[in-house]
Amino acid sequence: GLKDAISTTIINFNNEKMQITWAAKELFPSENVSFSYTFDEGKHKVWKTCPTYLLDQDYNSGCLFKTEGPTLAISIRNSNGSEEFFSKRLKSDVYIKPNRPENVTFFWKEDTVTVSCNKPERAVTCLRLELQYKSKFDKDWQSRTSECCSVGEQGFDPRKCYSFRVRLKRLVPYCNVVNYSSDWEAETFWMNGMLLDSCDGDIKSQSNTVIVLSCLLAVLLMILILVILLCKWQRLQKSVMPAIPDPEHVFSDLFSDHNGNFQEWIDKTDHAAVQTKIEYEEPECIIEAESQQEDKKNSDKQGPRERIFSLSGAAENNDPKAAQIACLMPTSNTIASFAGFQILMNDDMYVML
């Protein structure tokens, strides 16, 4: 029953070294077992003891030895080798774990990346080259697998920084009974065909750009708020405390012509106002509605500086609204206006327009 319960893990490292492990503490808690192996076939087998034991809390939990052929027989016994606990025959070449790809090269052409490596010496047809990549904006790795030993992928953005890693895989079940892959080759960082130390600089540049834009937006927003508050304050100030007019601008002639002498300025201003009132006083006009004969008589009686104007056309037509306008005006080259009519005065000559 113990022989059927034992479970082992078998790895053939690139058909160079064999590693066989077992759960020693669970299977043999009270005894430290021994391990033997042979690559010989037939009745004349030569058993070899384990050259290098793997330990788990001072218990023998595995053995590491050189691969010497395609057929392997193993045996687990008690410490002195007198009693066998487990034995098994197996083919070593169906447990192969390949080595890492060697001499990995990257070839960039526009948005296409081609990754290649050296071909292994053995079992190339059983191997596949796997490429994984991601940018700093991707959460998970993207994978691409091709025959050994070249793989290509398209759609790379030259503005982004990408992380790449590659490994070799054994085909299952045609070549291996266990899905073994090599360890990942060292991760590399590329951007637009250029090898970088890391993609941290790309993240920093992106973050710096975001920070600068955020600061500019914050400054513009603050300036806008200040301008709005300033306009509101000016309106409030005008409504609460209206501006006091500057007398220098309202009474400019007081300061420019009279040097601020108010009495002199007011006297002259009153004199100018009286003259203006006299000059623009409307002449007294007499409106009469009489016949043309009476107009002649009245005109003879008037002084030489008085003239009477009539709407002759309306009088001849006996228009009841016809009126005679007589105005006594000073002799002057002036245009006067009365009741919608314009009167041109030139010495003793008056013309109604």
PDB file of N, CA and C in Angstrom, residues 79-152:
ATOM      1  N   SER A  79      17.014   3.515   5.193  1.00  0.00           N
ATOM      2  CA  SER A  79      18.302   4.179   5.313  1.00  0.00           C
ATOM      3  C   SER A  79      19.482   3.253   5.006  1.00  0.00           C
ATOM      4  N   ASN A  80      19.418   1.963   5.388  1.00  0.00           N
ATOM      5  CA  ASN A  80      20.522   1.051   5.102  1.00  0.00           C
ATOM      6  C   ASN A  80      20.359   0.292   3.787  1.00  0.00           C
ATOM      7  N   GLY A  81      19.237   0.528   3.055  1.00  0.00           N
ATOM      8  CA  GLY A  81      19.006  -0.085   1.759  1.00  0.00           C
ATOM      9  C   GLY A  81      18.522  -1.501   1.778  1.00  0.00           C
ATOM     10  N   SER A  82      18.136  -1.986   2.931  1.00  0.00           N
ATOM     11  CA  SER A  82      17.686  -3.376   3.023  1.00  0.00           C
ATOM     12  C   SER A  82      16.236  -3.562   2.616  1.00  0.00           C
ATOM     13  N   GLU A  83      15.446  -2.548   2.679  1.00  0.00           N
ATOM     14  CA  GLU A  83      14.015  -2.655   2.362  1.00  0.00           C
ATOM     15  C   GLU A  83      13.643  -1.594   1.325  1.00  0.00           C
ATOM     16  N   GLU A  84      12.952  -1.995   0.298  1.00  0.00           N
ATOM     17  CA  GLU A  84      12.519  -1.067  -0.785  1.00  0.00           C
ATOM     18  C   GLU A  84      11.109  -0.579  -0.504  1.00  0.00           C
ATOM     19  N   PHE A  85      10.949   0.755  -0.527  1.00  0.00           N
ATOM     20  CA  PHE A  85       9.630   1.373  -0.324  1.00  0.00           C
ATOM     21  C   PHE A  85       8.939   1.718  -1.644  1.00  0.00           C
ATOM     22  N   PHE A  86       9.746   2.050  -2.656  1.00  0.00           N
ATOM     23  CA  PHE A  86       9.135   2.501  -3.927  1.00  0.00           C
ATOM     24  C   PHE A  86      10.126   2.279  -5.060  1.00  0.00           C
ATOM     25  N   SER A  87       9.598   1.868  -6.223  1.00  0.00           N
ATOM     26  CA  SER A  87      10.428   1.702  -7.420  1.00  0.00           C
ATOM     27  C   SER A  87       9.598   2.068  -8.640  1.00  0.00           C
ATOM     28  N   LYS A  88      10.317   2.533  -9.701  1.00  0.00           N
ATOM     29  CA  LYS A  88       9.590   2.952 -10.912  1.00  0.00           C
ATOM     30  C   LYS A  88      10.541   2.982 -12.098  1.00  0.00           C
ATOM     31  N   ARG A  89       9.991   2.609 -13.267  1.00  0.00           N
ATOM     32  CA  ARG A  89      10.718   2.725 -14.533  1.00  0.00           C
ATOM     33  C   ARG A  89      10.033   3.805 -15.387  1.00  0.00           C
ATOM     34  N   LEU A  90      10.815   4.601 -16.076  1.00  0.00           N
ATOM     35  CA  LEU A  90      10.239   5.719 -16.840  1.00  0.00           C
ATOM     36  C   LEU A  90      11.185   6.085 -17.980  1.00  0.00           C
ATOM     37  N   LYS A  91      10.633   6.855 -18.933  1.00  0.00           N
ATOM     38  CA  LYS A  91      11.447   7.409 -20.023  1.00  0.00           C
ATOM     39  C   LYS A  91      11.823   8.834 -19.643  1.00  0.00           C
ATOM     40  N   SER A  92      13.077   9.110 -19.552  1.00  0.00           N
ATOM     41  CA  SER A  92      13.559  10.418 -19.072  1.00  0.00           C
ATOM     42  C   SER A  92      13.311  11.547 -20.063  1.00  0.00           C
ATOM     43  N   ASP A  93      13.202  11.239 -21.359  1.00  0.00           N
ATOM     44  CA  ASP A  93      13.093  12.310 -22.368  1.00  0.00           C
ATOM     45  C   ASP A  93      11.669  12.832 -22.540  1.00  0.00           C
ATOM     46  N   VAL A  94      10.710  12.378 -21.751  1.00  0.00           N
ATOM     47  CA  VAL A  94       9.352  12.942 -21.794  1.00  0.00           C
ATOM     48  C   VAL A  94       9.101  13.857 -20.592  1.00  0.00           C
ATOM     49  N   TYR A  95      10.171  14.125 -19.825  1.00  0.00           N
ATOM     50  CA  TYR A  95      10.080  15.041 -18.685  1.00  0.00           C
ATOM     51  C   TYR A  95      11.062  16.206 -18.855  1.00  0.00           C
ATOM     52  N   ILE A  96      11.358  16.543 -20.076  1.00  0.00           N
ATOM     53  CA  ILE A  96      12.389  17.550 -20.332  1.00  0.00           C
ATOM     54  C   ILE A  96      11.851  18.964 -20.097  1.00  0.00           C
ATOM     55  N   LYS A  97      12.642  19.695 -19.349  1.00  0.00           N
ATOM     56  CA  LYS A  97      12.396  21.136 -19.188  1.00  0.00           C
ATOM     57  C   LYS A  97      13.513  21.866 -19.911  1.00  0.00           C
ATOM     58  N   PRO A  98      13.195  22.667 -20.970  1.00  0.00           N
ATOM     59  CA  PRO A  98      14.268  23.300 -21.762  1.00  0.00           C
ATOM     60  C   PRO A  98      14.949  24.426 -20.995  1.00  0.00           C
ATOM     61  N   ASN A  99      16.145  24.758 -21.461  1.00  0.00           N
ATOM     62  CA  ASN A  99      16.864  25.907 -20.903  1.00  0.00           C
ATOM     63  C   ASN A  99      16.285  27.211 -21.436  1.00  0.00           C
ATOM     64  N   ARG A 100      16.706  28.279 -20.854  1.00  0.00           N
ATOM     65  CA  ARG A 100      16.278  29.594 -21.334  1.00  0.00           C
ATOM     66  C   ARG A 100      16.772  29.818 -22.763  1.00  0.00           C
ATOM     67  N   PRO A 101      16.022  30.612 -23.547  1.00  0.00           N
ATOM     68  CA  PRO A 101      16.509  30.941 -24.902  1.00  0.00           C
ATOM     69  C   PRO A 101      17.797  31.747 -24.833  1.00  0.00           C
ATOM     70  N   GLU A 102      18.691  31.472 -25.754  1.00  0.00           N
ATOM     71  CA  GLU A 102      19.998  32.131 -25.761  1.00  0.00           C
ATOM     72  C   GLU A 102      20.096  33.121 -26.916  1.00  0.00           C
ATOM     73  N   ASN A 103      20.849  34.201 -26.654  1.00  0.00           N
ATOM     74  CA  ASN A 103      21.113  35.221 -27.676  1.00  0.00           C
ATOM     75  C   ASN A 103      19.808  35.757 -28.283  1.00  0.00           C
ATOM     76  N   VAL A 104      18.958  36.298 -27.427  1.00  0.00           N
ATOM     77  CA  VAL A 104      17.662  36.835 -27.864  1.00  0.00           C
ATOM     78  C   VAL A 104      17.883  38.194 -28.519  1.00  0.00           C
ATOM     79  N   THR A 105      17.300  38.374 -29.703  1.00  0.00           N
ATOM     80  CA  THR A 105      17.417  39.639 -30.438  1.00  0.00           C
ATOM     81  C   THR A 105      16.030  40.166 -30.778  1.00  0.00           C
ATOM     82  N   PHE A 106      15.920  41.501 -30.836  1.00  0.00           N
ATOM     83  CA  PHE A 106      14.664  42.177 -31.172  1.00  0.00           C
ATOM     84  C   PHE A 106      14.879  42.969 -32.458  1.00  0.00           C
ATOM     85  N   PHE A 107      13.935  42.818 -33.384  1.00  0.00           N
ATOM     86  CA  PHE A 107      13.993  43.562 -34.641  1.00  0.00           C
ATOM     87  C   PHE A 107      12.704  44.353 -34.789  1.00  0.00           C
ATOM     88  N   TRP A 108      12.837  45.666 -34.919  1.00  0.00           N
ATOM     89  CA  TRP A 108      11.681  46.559 -35.027  1.00  0.00           C
ATOM     90  C   TRP A 108      11.561  47.063 -36.457  1.00  0.00           C
ATOM     91  N   LYS A 109      10.330  47.055 -36.956  1.00  0.00           N
ATOM     92  CA  LYS A 109      10.012  47.660 -38.246  1.00  0.00           C
ATOM     93  C   LYS A 109       8.617  48.260 -38.139  1.00  0.00           C
ATOM     94  N   GLU A 110       8.582  49.601 -38.055  1.00  0.00           N
ATOM     95  CA  GLU A 110       7.331  50.338 -37.872  1.00  0.00           C
ATOM     96  C   GLU A 110       6.634  49.843 -36.603  1.00  0.00           C
ATOM     97  N   ASP A 111       5.449  49.219 -36.728  1.00  0.00           N
ATOM     98  CA  ASP A 111       4.735  48.762 -35.535  1.00  0.00           C
ATOM     99  C   ASP A 111       4.870  47.259 -35.311  1.00  0.00           C
ATOM    100  N   THR A 112       5.840  46.613 -35.985  1.00  0.00           N
ATOM    101  CA  THR A 112       6.022  45.162 -35.896  1.00  0.00           C
ATOM    102  C   THR A 112       7.336  44.848 -35.179  1.00  0.00           C
ATOM    103  N   VAL A 113       7.267  43.884 -34.254  1.00  0.00           N
ATOM    104  CA  VAL A 113       8.436  43.431 -33.506  1.00  0.00           C
ATOM    105  C   VAL A 113       8.631  41.945 -33.773  1.00  0.00           C
ATOM    106  N   THR A 114       9.868  41.574 -34.126  1.00  0.00           N
ATOM    107  CA  THR A 114      10.227  40.175 -34.348  1.00  0.00           C
ATOM    108  C   THR A 114      11.327  39.800 -33.359  1.00  0.00           C
ATOM    109  N   VAL A 115      11.080  38.734 -32.596  1.00  0.00           N
ATOM    110  CA  VAL A 115      12.023  38.273 -31.576  1.00  0.00           C
ATOM    111  C   VAL A 115      12.565  36.918 -32.008  1.00  0.00           C
ATOM    112  N   SER A 116      13.890  36.773 -31.926  1.00  0.00           N
ATOM    113  CA  SER A 116      14.548  35.520 -32.334  1.00  0.00           C
ATOM    114  C   SER A 116      15.550  35.106 -31.271  1.00  0.00           C
ATOM    115  N   CYS A 117      15.933  33.809 -31.310  1.00  0.00           N
ATOM    116  CA  CYS A 117      16.950  33.285 -30.398  1.00  0.00           C
ATOM    117  C   CYS A 117      17.706  32.158 -31.112  1.00  0.00           C
ATOM    118  N   ASN A 118      18.775  31.708 -30.510  1.00  0.00           N
ATOM    119  CA  ASN A 118      19.551  30.602 -31.085  1.00  0.00           C
ATOM    120  C   ASN A 118      18.770  29.290 -30.982  1.00  0.00           C
ATOM    121  N   LYS A 119      18.945  28.438 -31.983  1.00  0.00           N
ATOM    122  CA  LYS A 119      18.284  27.140 -31.948  1.00  0.00           C
ATOM    123  C   LYS A 119      19.031  26.192 -31.005  1.00  0.00           C
ATOM    124  N   PRO A 120      18.297  25.495 -30.143  1.00  0.00           N
ATOM    125  CA  PRO A 120      18.947  24.494 -29.293  1.00  0.00           C
ATOM    126  C   PRO A 120      19.528  23.343 -30.117  1.00  0.00           C
ATOM    127  N   GLU A 121      20.441  22.601 -29.526  1.00  0.00           N
ATOM    128  CA  GLU A 121      21.089  21.505 -30.248  1.00  0.00           C
ATOM    129  C   GLU A 121      20.188  20.289 -30.375  1.00  0.00           C
ATOM    130  N   ARG A 122      19.228  20.116 -29.474  1.00  0.00           N
ATOM    131  CA  ARG A 122      18.413  18.903 -29.463  1.00  0.00           C
ATOM    132  C   ARG A 122      16.926  19.248 -29.548  1.00  0.00           C
ATOM    133  N   ALA A 123      16.191  18.381 -30.200  1.00  0.00           N
ATOM    134  CA  ALA A 123      14.717  18.391 -30.202  1.00  0.00           C
ATOM    135  C   ALA A 123      14.132  19.763 -30.492  1.00  0.00           C
ATOM    136  N   VAL A 124      14.581  20.362 -31.588  1.00  0.00           N
ATOM    137  CA  VAL A 124      14.069  21.691 -31.941  1.00  0.00           C
ATOM    138  C   VAL A 124      12.595  21.620 -32.332  1.00  0.00           C
ATOM    139  N   THR A 125      12.183  20.523 -32.953  1.00  0.00           N
ATOM    140  CA  THR A 125      10.783  20.400 -33.403  1.00  0.00           C
ATOM    141  C   THR A 125       9.803  20.313 -32.238  1.00  0.00           C
ATOM    142  N   CYS A 126      10.311  19.944 -31.068  1.00  0.00           N
ATOM    143  CA  CYS A 126       9.433  19.865 -29.896  1.00  0.00           C
ATOM    144  C   CYS A 126       9.313  21.190 -29.151  1.00  0.00           C
ATOM    145  N   LEU A 127      10.008  22.228 -29.609  1.00  0.00           N
ATOM    146  CA  LEU A 127      10.056  23.489 -28.884  1.00  0.00           C
ATOM    147  C   LEU A 127       9.227  24.572 -29.563  1.00  0.00           C
ATOM    148  N   ARG A 128       8.692  25.449 -28.758  1.00  0.00           N
ATOM    149  CA  ARG A 128       7.987  26.647 -29.210  1.00  0.00           C
ATOM    150  C   ARG A 128       8.545  27.841 -28.460  1.00  0.00           C
ATOM    151  N   LEU A 129       8.633  28.985 -29.179  1.00  0.00           N
ATOM    152  CA  LEU A 129       9.124  30.220 -28.562  1.00  0.00           C
ATOM    153  C   LEU A 129       7.914  31.078 -28.196  1.00  0.00           C
ATOM    154  N   GLU A 130       7.817  31.430 -26.924  1.00  0.00           N
ATOM    155  CA  GLU A 130       6.699  32.234 -26.429  1.00  0.00           C
ATOM    156  C   GLU A 130       7.196  33.641 -26.091  1.00  0.00           C
ATOM    157  N   LEU A 131       6.476  34.636 -26.615  1.00  0.00           N
ATOM    158  CA  LEU A 131       6.777  36.044 -26.351  1.00  0.00           C
ATOM    159  C   LEU A 131       5.632  36.646 -25.548  1.00  0.00           C
ATOM    160  N   GLN A 132       5.971  37.329 -24.470  1.00  0.00           N
ATOM    161  CA  GLN A 132       4.984  38.075 -23.691  1.00  0.00           C
ATOM    162  C   GLN A 132       5.431  39.529 -23.593  1.00  0.00           C
ATOM    163  N   TYR A 133       4.456  40.438 -23.638  1.00  0.00           N
ATOM    164  CA  TYR A 133       4.751  41.864 -23.606  1.00  0.00           C
ATOM    165  C   TYR A 133       3.582  42.610 -22.975  1.00  0.00           C
ATOM    166  N   LYS A 134       3.871  43.766 -22.477  1.00  0.00           N
ATOM    167  CA  LYS A 134       2.836  44.671 -21.969  1.00  0.00           C
ATOM    168  C   LYS A 134       3.435  46.058 -21.804  1.00  0.00           C
ATOM    169  N   SER A 135       2.576  47.055 -21.936  1.00  0.00           N
ATOM    170  CA  SER A 135       2.978  48.425 -21.645  1.00  0.00           C
ATOM    171  C   SER A 135       2.605  48.748 -20.206  1.00  0.00           C
ATOM    172  N   LYS A 136       3.009  49.926 -19.757  1.00  0.00           N
ATOM    173  CA  LYS A 136       2.698  50.317 -18.391  1.00  0.00           C
ATOM    174  C   LYS A 136       1.227  50.644 -18.207  1.00  0.00           C
ATOM    175  N   PHE A 137       0.482  50.687 -19.301  1.00  0.00           N
ATOM    176  CA  PHE A 137      -0.940  50.945 -19.217  1.00  0.00           C
ATOM    177  C   PHE A 137      -1.752  49.656 -19.275  1.00  0.00           C
ATOM    178  N   ASP A 138      -1.085  48.499 -19.423  1.00  0.00           N
ATOM    179  CA  ASP A 138      -1.751  47.198 -19.467  1.00  0.00           C
ATOM    180  C   ASP A 138      -1.621  46.511 -18.114  1.00  0.00           C
ATOM    181  N   LYS A 139      -2.690  45.856 -17.701  1.00  0.00           N
ATOM    182  CA  LYS A 139      -2.667  45.129 -16.429  1.00  0.00           C
ATOM    183  C   LYS A 139      -2.040  43.749 -16.590  1.00  0.00           C
ATOM    184  N   ASP A 140      -2.352  43.062 -17.683  1.00  0.00           N
ATOM    185  CA  ASP A 140      -1.900  41.687 -17.881  1.00  0.00           C
ATOM    186  C   ASP A 140      -0.950  41.600 -19.064  1.00  0.00           C
ATOM    187  N   TRP A 141      -0.175  40.528 -19.065  1.00  0.00           N
ATOM    188  CA  TRP A 141       0.733  40.266 -20.176  1.00  0.00           C
ATOM    189  C   TRP A 141      -0.046  39.790 -21.390  1.00  0.00           C
ATOM    190  N   GLN A 142       0.396  40.227 -22.558  1.00  0.00           N
ATOM    191  CA  GLN A 142      -0.105  39.721 -23.832  1.00  0.00           C
ATOM    192  C   GLN A 142       0.871  38.660 -24.334  1.00  0.00           C
ATOM    193  N   SER A 143       0.337  37.556 -24.876  1.00  0.00           N
ATOM    194  CA  SER A 143       1.203  36.421 -25.224  1.00  0.00           C
ATOM    195  C   SER A 143       1.083  36.089 -26.706  1.00  0.00           C
ATOM    196  N   ARG A 144       2.214  35.632 -27.247  1.00  0.00           N
ATOM    197  CA  ARG A 144       2.289  35.202 -28.648  1.00  0.00           C
ATOM    198  C   ARG A 144       3.283  34.046 -28.739  1.00  0.00           C
ATOM    199  N   THR A 145       2.871  32.924 -29.347  1.00  0.00           N
ATOM    200  CA  THR A 145       3.710  31.724 -29.437  1.00  0.00           C
ATOM    201  C   THR A 145       3.893  31.333 -30.891  1.00  0.00           C
ATOM    202  N   SER A 146       5.119  30.936 -31.225  1.00  0.00           N
ATOM    203  CA  SER A 146       5.428  30.526 -32.591  1.00  0.00           C
ATOM    204  C   SER A 146       6.477  29.423 -32.549  1.00  0.00           C
ATOM    205  N   GLU A 147       6.727  28.817 -33.727  1.00  0.00           N
ATOM    206  CA  GLU A 147       7.742  27.773 -33.805  1.00  0.00           C
ATOM    207  C   GLU A 147       9.110  28.345 -33.465  1.00  0.00           C
ATOM    208  N   CYS A 148       9.931  27.473 -32.924  1.00  0.00           N
ATOM    209  CA  CYS A 148      11.280  27.891 -32.575  1.00  0.00           C
ATOM    210  C   CYS A 148      12.083  28.147 -33.864  1.00  0.00           C
ATOM    211  N   CYS A 149      12.766  29.275 -34.035  1.00  0.00           N
ATOM    212  CA  CYS A 149      13.006  30.093 -32.853  1.00  0.00           C
ATOM    213  C   CYS A 149      12.845  31.570 -33.212  1.00  0.00           C
ATOM    214  N   SER A 150      11.662  31.926 -33.702  1.00  0.00           N
ATOM    215  CA  SER A 150      11.359  33.305 -34.061  1.00  0.00           C
ATOM    216  C   SER A 150       9.865  33.529 -33.903  1.00  0.00           C
ATOM    217  N   VAL A 151       9.502  34.698 -33.364  1.00  0.00           N
ATOM    218  CA  VAL A 151       8.104  35.051 -33.171  1.00  0.00           C
ATOM    219  C   VAL A 151       7.953  36.543 -33.431  1.00  0.00           C
ATOM    220  N   GLY A 152       6.858  36.919 -34.090  1.00  0.00           N
ATOM    221  CA  GLY A 152       6.609  38.326 -34.420  1.00  0.00           C
ATOM    222  C   GLY A 152       5.214  38.747 -34.000  1.00  0.00           C
TER     223      GLY A 152
END
